[in-house]
PDB file of C-alpha atoms in Angstrom:
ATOM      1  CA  UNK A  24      34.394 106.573  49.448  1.00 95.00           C
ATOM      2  CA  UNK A  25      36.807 104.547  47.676  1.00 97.00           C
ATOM      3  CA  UNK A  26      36.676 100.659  45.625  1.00 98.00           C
ATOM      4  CA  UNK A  27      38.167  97.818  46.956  1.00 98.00           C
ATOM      5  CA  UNK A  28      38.520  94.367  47.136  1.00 98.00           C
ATOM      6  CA  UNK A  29      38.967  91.394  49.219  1.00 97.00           C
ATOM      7  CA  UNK A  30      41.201  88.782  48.798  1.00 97.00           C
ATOM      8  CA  UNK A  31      39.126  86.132  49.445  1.00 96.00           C
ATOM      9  CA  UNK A  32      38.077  87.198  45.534  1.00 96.00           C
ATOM     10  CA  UNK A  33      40.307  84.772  44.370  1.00 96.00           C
ATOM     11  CA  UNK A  34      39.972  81.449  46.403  1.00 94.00           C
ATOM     12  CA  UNK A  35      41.949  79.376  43.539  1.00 91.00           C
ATOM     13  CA  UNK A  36      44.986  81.256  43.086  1.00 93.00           C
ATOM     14  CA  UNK A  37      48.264  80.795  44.971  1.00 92.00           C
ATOM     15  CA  UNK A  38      48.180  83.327  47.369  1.00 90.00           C
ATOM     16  CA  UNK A  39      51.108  85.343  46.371  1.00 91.00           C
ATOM     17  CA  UNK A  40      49.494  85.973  43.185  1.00 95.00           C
ATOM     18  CA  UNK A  41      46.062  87.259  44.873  1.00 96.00           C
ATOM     19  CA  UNK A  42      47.640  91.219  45.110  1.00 97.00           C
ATOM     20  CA  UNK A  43      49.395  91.661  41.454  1.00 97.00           C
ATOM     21  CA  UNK A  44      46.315  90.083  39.849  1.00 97.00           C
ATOM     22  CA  UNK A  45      44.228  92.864  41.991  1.00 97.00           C
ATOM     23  CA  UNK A  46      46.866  95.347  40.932  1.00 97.00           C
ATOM     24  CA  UNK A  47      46.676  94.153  37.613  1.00 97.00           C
ATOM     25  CA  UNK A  48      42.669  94.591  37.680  1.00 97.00           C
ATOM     26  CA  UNK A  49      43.697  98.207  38.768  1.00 97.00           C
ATOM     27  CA  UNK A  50      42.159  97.918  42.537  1.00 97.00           C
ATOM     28  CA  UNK A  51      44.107  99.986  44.576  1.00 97.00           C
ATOM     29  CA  UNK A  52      42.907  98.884  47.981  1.00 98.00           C
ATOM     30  CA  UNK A  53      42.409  95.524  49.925  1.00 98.00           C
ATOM     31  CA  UNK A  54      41.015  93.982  52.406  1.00 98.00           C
ATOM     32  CA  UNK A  55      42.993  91.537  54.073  1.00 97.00           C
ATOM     33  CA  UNK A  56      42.104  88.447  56.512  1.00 97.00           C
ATOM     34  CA  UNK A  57      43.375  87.522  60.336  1.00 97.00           C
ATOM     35  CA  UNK A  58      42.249  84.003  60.456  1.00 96.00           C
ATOM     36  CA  UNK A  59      42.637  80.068  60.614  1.00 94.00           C
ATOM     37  CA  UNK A  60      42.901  78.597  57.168  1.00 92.00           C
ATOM     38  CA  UNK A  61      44.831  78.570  54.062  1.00 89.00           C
ATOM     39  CA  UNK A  62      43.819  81.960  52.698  1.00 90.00           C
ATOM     40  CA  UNK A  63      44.674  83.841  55.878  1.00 94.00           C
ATOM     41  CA  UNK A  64      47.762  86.491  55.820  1.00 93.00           C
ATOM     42  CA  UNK A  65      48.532  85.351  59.267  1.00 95.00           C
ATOM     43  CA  UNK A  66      46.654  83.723  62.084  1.00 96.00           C
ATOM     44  CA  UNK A  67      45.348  85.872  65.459  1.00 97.00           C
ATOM     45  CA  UNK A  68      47.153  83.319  67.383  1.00 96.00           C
ATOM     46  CA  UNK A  69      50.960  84.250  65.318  1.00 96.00           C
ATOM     47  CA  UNK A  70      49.719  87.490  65.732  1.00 96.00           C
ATOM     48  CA  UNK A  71      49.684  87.162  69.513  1.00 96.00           C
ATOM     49  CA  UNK A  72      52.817  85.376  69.588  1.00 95.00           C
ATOM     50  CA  UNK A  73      54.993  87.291  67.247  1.00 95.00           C
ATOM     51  CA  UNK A  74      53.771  90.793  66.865  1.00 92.00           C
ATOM     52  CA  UNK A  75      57.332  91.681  64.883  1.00 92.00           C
ATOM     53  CA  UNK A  76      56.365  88.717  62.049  1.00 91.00           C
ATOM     54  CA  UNK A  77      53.051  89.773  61.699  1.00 94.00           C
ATOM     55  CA  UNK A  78      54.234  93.271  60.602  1.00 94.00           C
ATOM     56  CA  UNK A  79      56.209  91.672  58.542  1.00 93.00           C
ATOM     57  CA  UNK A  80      53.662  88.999  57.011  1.00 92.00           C
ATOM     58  CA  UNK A  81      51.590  92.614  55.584  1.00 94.00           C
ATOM     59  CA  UNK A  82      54.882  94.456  54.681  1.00 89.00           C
ATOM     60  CA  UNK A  83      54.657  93.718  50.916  1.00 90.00           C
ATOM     61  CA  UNK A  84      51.092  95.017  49.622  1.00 91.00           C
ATOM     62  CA  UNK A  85      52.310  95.810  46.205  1.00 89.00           C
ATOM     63  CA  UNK A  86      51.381  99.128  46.816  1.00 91.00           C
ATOM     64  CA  UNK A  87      47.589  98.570  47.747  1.00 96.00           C
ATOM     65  CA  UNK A  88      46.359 100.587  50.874  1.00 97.00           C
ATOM     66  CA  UNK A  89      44.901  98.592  53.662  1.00 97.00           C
ATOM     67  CA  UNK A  90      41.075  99.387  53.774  1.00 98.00           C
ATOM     68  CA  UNK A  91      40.063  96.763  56.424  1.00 98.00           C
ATOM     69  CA  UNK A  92      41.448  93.673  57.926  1.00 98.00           C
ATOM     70  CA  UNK A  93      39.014  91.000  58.888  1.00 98.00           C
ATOM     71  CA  UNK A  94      39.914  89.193  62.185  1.00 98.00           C
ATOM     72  CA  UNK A  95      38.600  85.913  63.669  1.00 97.00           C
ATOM     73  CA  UNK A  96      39.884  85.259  67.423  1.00 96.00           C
ATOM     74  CA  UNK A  97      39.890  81.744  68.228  1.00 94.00           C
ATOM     75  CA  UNK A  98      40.027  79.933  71.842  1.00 91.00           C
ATOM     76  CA  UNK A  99      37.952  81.179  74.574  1.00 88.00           C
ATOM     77  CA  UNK A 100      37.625  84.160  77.079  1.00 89.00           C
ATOM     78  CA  UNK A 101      41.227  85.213  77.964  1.00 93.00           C
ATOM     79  CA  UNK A 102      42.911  84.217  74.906  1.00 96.00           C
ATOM     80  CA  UNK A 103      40.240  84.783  72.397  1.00 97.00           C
ATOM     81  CA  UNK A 104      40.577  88.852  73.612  1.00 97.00           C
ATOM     82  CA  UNK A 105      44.063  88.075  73.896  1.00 97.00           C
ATOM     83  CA  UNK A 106      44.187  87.297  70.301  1.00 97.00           C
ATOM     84  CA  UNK A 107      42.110  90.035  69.275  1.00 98.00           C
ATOM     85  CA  UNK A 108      43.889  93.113  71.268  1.00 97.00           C
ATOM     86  CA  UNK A 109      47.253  91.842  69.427  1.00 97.00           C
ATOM     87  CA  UNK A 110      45.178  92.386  66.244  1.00 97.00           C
ATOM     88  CA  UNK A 111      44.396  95.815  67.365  1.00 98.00           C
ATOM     89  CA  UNK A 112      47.887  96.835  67.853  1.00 97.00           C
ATOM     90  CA  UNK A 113      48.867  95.297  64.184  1.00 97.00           C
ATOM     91  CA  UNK A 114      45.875  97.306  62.914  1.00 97.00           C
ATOM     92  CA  UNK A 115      47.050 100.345  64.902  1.00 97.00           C
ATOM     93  CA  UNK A 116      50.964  99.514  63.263  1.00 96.00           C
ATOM     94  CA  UNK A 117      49.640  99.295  59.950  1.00 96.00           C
ATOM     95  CA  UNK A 118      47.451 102.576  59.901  1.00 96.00           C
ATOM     96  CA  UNK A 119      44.241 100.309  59.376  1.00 97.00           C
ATOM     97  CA  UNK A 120      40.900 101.082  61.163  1.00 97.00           C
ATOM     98  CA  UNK A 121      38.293  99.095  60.605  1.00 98.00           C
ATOM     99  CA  UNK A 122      38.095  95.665  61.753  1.00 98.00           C
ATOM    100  CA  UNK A 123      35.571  92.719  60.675  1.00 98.00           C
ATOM    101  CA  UNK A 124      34.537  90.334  62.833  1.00 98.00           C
ATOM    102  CA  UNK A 125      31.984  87.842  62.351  1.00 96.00           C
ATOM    103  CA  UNK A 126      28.589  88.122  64.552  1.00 97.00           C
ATOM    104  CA  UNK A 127      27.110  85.522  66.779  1.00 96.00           C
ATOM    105  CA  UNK A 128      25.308  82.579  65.078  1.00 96.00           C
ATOM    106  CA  UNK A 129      21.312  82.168  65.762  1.00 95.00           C
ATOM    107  CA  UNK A 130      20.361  80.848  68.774  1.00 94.00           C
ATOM    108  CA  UNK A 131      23.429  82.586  70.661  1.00 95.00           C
ATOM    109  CA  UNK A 132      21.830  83.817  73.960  1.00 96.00           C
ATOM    110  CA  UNK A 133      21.856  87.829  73.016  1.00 95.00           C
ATOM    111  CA  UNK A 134      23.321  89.033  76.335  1.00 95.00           C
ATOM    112  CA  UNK A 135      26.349  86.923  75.839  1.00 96.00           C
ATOM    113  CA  UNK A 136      26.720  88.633  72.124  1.00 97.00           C
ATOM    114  CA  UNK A 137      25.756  92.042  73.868  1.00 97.00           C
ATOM    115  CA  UNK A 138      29.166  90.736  76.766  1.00 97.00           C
ATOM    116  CA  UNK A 139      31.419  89.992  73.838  1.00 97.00           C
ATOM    117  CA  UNK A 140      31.007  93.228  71.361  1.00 97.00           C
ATOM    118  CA  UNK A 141      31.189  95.535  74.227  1.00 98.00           C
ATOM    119  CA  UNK A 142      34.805  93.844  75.107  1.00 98.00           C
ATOM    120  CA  UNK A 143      36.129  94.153  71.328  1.00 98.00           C
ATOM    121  CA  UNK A 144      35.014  97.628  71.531  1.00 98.00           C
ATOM    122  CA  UNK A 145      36.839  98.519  74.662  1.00 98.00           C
ATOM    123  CA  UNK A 146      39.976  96.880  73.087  1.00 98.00           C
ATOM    124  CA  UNK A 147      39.503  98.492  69.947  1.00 98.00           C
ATOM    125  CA  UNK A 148      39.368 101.518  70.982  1.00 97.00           C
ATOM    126  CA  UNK A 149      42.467 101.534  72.982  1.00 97.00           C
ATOM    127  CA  UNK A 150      44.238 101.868  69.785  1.00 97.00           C
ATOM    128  CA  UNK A 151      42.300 103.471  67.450  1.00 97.00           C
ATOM    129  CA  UNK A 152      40.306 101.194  65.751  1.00 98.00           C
ATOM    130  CA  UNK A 153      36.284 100.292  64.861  1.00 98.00           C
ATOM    131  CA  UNK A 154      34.552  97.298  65.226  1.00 98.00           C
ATOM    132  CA  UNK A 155      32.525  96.176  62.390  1.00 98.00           C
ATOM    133  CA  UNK A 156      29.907  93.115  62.625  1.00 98.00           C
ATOM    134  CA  UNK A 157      29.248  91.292  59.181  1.00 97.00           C
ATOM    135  CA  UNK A 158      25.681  91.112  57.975  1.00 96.00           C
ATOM    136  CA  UNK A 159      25.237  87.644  57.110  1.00 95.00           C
ATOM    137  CA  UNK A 160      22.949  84.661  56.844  1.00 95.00           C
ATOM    138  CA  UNK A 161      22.757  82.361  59.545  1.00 95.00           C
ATOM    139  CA  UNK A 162      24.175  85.026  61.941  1.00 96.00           C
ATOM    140  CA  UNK A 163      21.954  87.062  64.811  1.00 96.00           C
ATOM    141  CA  UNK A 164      22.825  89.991  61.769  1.00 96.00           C
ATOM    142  CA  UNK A 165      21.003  88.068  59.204  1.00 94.00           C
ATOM    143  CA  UNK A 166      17.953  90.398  60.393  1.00 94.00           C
ATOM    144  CA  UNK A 167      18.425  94.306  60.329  1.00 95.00           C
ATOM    145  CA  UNK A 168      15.946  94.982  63.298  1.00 94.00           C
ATOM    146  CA  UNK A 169      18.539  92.631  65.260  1.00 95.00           C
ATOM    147  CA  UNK A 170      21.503  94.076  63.688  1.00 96.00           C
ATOM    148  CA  UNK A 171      20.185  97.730  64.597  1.00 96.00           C
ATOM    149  CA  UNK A 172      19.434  96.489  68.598  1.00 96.00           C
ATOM    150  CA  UNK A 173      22.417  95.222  68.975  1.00 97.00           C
ATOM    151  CA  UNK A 174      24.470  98.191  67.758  1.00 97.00           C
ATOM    152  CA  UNK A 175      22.554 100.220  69.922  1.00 96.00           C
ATOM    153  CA  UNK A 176      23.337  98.468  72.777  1.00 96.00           C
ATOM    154  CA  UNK A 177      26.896  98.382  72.289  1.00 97.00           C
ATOM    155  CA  UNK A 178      28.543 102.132  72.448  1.00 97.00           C
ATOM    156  CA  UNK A 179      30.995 102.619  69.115  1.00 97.00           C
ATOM    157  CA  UNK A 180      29.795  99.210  67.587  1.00 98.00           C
ATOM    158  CA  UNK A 181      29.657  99.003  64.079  1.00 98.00           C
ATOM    159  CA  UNK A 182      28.217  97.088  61.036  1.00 98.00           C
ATOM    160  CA  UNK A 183      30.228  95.705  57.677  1.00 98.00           C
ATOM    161  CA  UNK A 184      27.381  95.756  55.734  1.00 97.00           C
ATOM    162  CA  UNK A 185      26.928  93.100  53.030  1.00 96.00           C
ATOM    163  CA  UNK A 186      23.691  94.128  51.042  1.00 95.00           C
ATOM    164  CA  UNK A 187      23.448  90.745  49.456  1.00 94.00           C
ATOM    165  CA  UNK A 188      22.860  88.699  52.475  1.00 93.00           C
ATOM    166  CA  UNK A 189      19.298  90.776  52.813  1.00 93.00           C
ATOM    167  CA  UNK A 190      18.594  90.550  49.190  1.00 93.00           C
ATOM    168  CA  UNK A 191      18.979  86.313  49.113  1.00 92.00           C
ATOM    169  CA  UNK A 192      18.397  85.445  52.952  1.00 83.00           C
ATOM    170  CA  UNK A 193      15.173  84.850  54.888  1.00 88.00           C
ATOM    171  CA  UNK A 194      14.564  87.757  55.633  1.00 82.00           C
ATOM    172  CA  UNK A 195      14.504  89.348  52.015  1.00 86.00           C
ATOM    173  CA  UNK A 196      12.436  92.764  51.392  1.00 78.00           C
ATOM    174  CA  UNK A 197      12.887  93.454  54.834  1.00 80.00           C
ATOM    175  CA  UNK A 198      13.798  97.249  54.979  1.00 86.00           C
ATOM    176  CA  UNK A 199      17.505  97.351  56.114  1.00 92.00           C
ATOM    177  CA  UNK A 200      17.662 101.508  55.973  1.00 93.00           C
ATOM    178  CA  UNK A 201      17.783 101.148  59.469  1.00 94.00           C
ATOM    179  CA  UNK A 202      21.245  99.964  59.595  1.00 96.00           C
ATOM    180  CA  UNK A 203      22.937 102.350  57.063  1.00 97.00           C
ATOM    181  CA  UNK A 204      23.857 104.478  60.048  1.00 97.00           C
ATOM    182  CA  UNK A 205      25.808 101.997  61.756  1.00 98.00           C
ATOM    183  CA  UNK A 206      28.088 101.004  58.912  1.00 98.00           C
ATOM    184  CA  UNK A 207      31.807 101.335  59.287  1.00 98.00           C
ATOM    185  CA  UNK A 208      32.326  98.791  55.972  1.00 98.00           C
ATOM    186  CA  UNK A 209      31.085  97.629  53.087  1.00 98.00           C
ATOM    187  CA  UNK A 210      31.181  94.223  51.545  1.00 98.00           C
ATOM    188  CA  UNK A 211      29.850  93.880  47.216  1.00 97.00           C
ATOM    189  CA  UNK A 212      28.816  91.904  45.094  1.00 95.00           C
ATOM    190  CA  UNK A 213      25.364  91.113  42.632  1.00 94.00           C
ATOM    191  CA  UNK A 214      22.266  89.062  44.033  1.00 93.00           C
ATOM    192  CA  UNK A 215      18.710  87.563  43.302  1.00 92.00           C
ATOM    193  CA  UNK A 216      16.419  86.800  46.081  1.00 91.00           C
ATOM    194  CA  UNK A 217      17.181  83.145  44.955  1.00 89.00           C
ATOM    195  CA  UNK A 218      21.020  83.438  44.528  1.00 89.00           C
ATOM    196  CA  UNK A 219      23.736  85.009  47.107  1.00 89.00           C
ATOM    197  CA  UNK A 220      25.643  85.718  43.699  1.00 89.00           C
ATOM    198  CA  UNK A 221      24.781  86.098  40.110  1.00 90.00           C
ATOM    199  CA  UNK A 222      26.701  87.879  37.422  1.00 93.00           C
ATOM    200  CA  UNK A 223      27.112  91.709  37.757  1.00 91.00           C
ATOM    201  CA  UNK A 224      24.499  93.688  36.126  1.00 89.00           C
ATOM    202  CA  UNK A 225      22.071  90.496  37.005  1.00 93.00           C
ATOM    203  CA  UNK A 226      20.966  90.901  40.136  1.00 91.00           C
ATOM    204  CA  UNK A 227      18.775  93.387  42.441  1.00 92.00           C
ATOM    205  CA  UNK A 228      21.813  94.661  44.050  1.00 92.00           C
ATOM    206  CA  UNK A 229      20.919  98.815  43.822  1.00 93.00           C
ATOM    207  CA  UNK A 230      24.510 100.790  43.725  1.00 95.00           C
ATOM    208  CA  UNK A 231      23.325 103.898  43.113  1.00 94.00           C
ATOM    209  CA  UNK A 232      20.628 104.180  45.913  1.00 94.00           C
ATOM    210  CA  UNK A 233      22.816 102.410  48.211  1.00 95.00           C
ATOM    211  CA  UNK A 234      26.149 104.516  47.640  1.00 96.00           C
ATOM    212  CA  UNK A 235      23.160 107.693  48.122  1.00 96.00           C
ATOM    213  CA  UNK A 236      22.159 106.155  51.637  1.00 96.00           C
ATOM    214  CA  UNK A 237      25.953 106.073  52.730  1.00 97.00           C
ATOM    215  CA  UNK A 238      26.787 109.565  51.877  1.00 97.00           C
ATOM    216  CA  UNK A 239      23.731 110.935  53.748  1.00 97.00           C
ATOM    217  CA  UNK A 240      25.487 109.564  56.848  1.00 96.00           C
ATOM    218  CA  UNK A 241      28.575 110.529  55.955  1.00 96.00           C
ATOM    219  CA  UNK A 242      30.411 107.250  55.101  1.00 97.00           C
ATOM    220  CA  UNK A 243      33.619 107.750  53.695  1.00 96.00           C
ATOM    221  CA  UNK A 244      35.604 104.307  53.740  1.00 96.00           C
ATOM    222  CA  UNK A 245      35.919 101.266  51.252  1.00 97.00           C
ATOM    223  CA  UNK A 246      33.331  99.946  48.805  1.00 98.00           C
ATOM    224  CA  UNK A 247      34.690  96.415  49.144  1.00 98.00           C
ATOM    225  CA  UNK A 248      34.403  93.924  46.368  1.00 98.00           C
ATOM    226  CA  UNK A 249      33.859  90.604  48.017  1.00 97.00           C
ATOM    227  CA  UNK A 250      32.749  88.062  44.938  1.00 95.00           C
ATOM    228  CA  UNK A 251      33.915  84.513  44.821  1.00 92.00           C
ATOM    229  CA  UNK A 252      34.423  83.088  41.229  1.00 94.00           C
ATOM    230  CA  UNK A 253      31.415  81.688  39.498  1.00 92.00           C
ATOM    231  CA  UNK A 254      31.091  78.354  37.984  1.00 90.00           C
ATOM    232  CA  UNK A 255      31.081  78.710  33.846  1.00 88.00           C
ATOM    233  CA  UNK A 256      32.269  82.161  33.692  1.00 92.00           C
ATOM    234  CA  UNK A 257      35.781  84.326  33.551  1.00 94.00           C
ATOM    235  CA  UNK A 258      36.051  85.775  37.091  1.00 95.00           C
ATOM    236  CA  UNK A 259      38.293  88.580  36.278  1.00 96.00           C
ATOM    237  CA  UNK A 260      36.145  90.108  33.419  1.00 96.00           C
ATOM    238  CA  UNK A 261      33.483  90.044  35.884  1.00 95.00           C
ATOM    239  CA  UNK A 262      35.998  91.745  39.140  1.00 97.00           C
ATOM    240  CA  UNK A 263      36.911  94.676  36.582  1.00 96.00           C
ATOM    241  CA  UNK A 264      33.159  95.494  35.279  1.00 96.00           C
ATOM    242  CA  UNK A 265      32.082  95.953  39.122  1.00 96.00           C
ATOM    243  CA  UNK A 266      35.399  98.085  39.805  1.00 97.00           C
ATOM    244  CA  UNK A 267      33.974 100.001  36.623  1.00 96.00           C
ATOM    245  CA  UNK A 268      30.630 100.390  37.882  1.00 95.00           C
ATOM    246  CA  UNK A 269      31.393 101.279  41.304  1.00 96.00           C
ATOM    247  CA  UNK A 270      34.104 103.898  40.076  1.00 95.00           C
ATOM    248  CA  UNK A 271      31.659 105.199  37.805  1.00 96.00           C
ATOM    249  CA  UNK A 272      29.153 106.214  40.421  1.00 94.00           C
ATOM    250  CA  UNK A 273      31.521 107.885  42.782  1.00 92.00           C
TER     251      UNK A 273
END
């Protein structure tokens, strides 16, 4: 296992300060996102269109390793897989495995979920790569019996497991064990049952046991930092002590 960090840890900086400043914070791996908005490296649909200036668009990563790319297709059917094969191949290009890709929201019918992983499987593993579902609130992942089921059902599926999202959602004290054997990713940060994200060293977030449960399975990727600034306090203080703590427990 290895530390990380996500860009989307710095929301308010221009964006080709994000990777000195994590360089600077002495990260030496990132997670980067495929997606539609201002933070994005590149969008799926450039991607598809230009496979040569997508290359490009990662070329320069200051010397950071590529531990994950997240990737959000847009459109439907035909070009949403479209869009997400010609992420494959750029994941294949630059050496990166996982990919993280958001789960269904509630109330999506769970055969059509079950339809949809099994495709980005299939085209993910035409060139090399894993599929890995975020845990998150408000998603058919938000509960880890569901999370479990559907990676069962869906040969080679995997999780990106964010601890904090059973910590703070509604299903909080729920037993997610279950799902350490699915996990392909890991997303940090610190959490109350009443907060997503408090200061580290504040919340119920338990490093030590959790880091124990991923080397019983043999997990050996990143240990992403994913932690937005908070309000009233010094953000990168706060990215270094975590980067501390998690380096100090590997």
């Amino acid at each position: 296992m290895f530390v990380a960090a996500s860009s989307d840890c710095f929301p308010d900086l221009p964006k080709d300060e994000v990777l000195p400043t994590l360089v600077d914070l002495e990260f030496t791996a990132v997670e980067l996102p495929i997606r539609n908005d201002s933070r994005s490296w590149i969008t799926p649909a450039e991607v598809a269109k230009s496979p040569e200036k997508a290359v490009d668009a990662f070329r320069d990563t200051h010397r950071l390793t590529i531990a994950a790319l997240t990737v959000e297709p847009t459109g439907v059917k035909d070009e949403y897989y479209g869009q997400f094969s010609a992420c494959c191949k750029l994941a294949k290009a630059l050496k990166v495995v996982p990919l993280v890709v958001p789960a269904a929201e509630l109330g999506t019918p769970f055969n059509e979920e079950i339809e949809r992983l099994r495709e980005l499987v299939k085209i993910a593993s035409l060139e090399g790569c894993l599929v890995a579902m975020r845990t998150e609130i408000g998603c058919m992942t938000e509960d880890p019996d569901t999370a479990a089921v559907l990676c069962n059902n869906v040969k080679g599926l995997g999780l990106s497991l964010d601890p904090s999202h059973y910590i703070a959602g509604p299903r909080q004290g729920r037993d997610f064990s279950k799902v350490i054997p699915y996990v392909y990713n890991v997303h940090l940060r610190d959490s109350t049952k009443s907060a997503l994200h408090v200061r580290v060293g504040q919340g119920e977030v338990d490093y030590g046991k959790l880091l124990g449960q991923l080397e019983k399975v043999g997990y050996s990727r990143a240990l992403t930092v994913d932690m937005p600034p908070l309000e009233g306090h010094e953000h990168r203080p706060e990215m270094r002590k975590i980067r501390l703590l998690l380096d100090s427990l590997l």
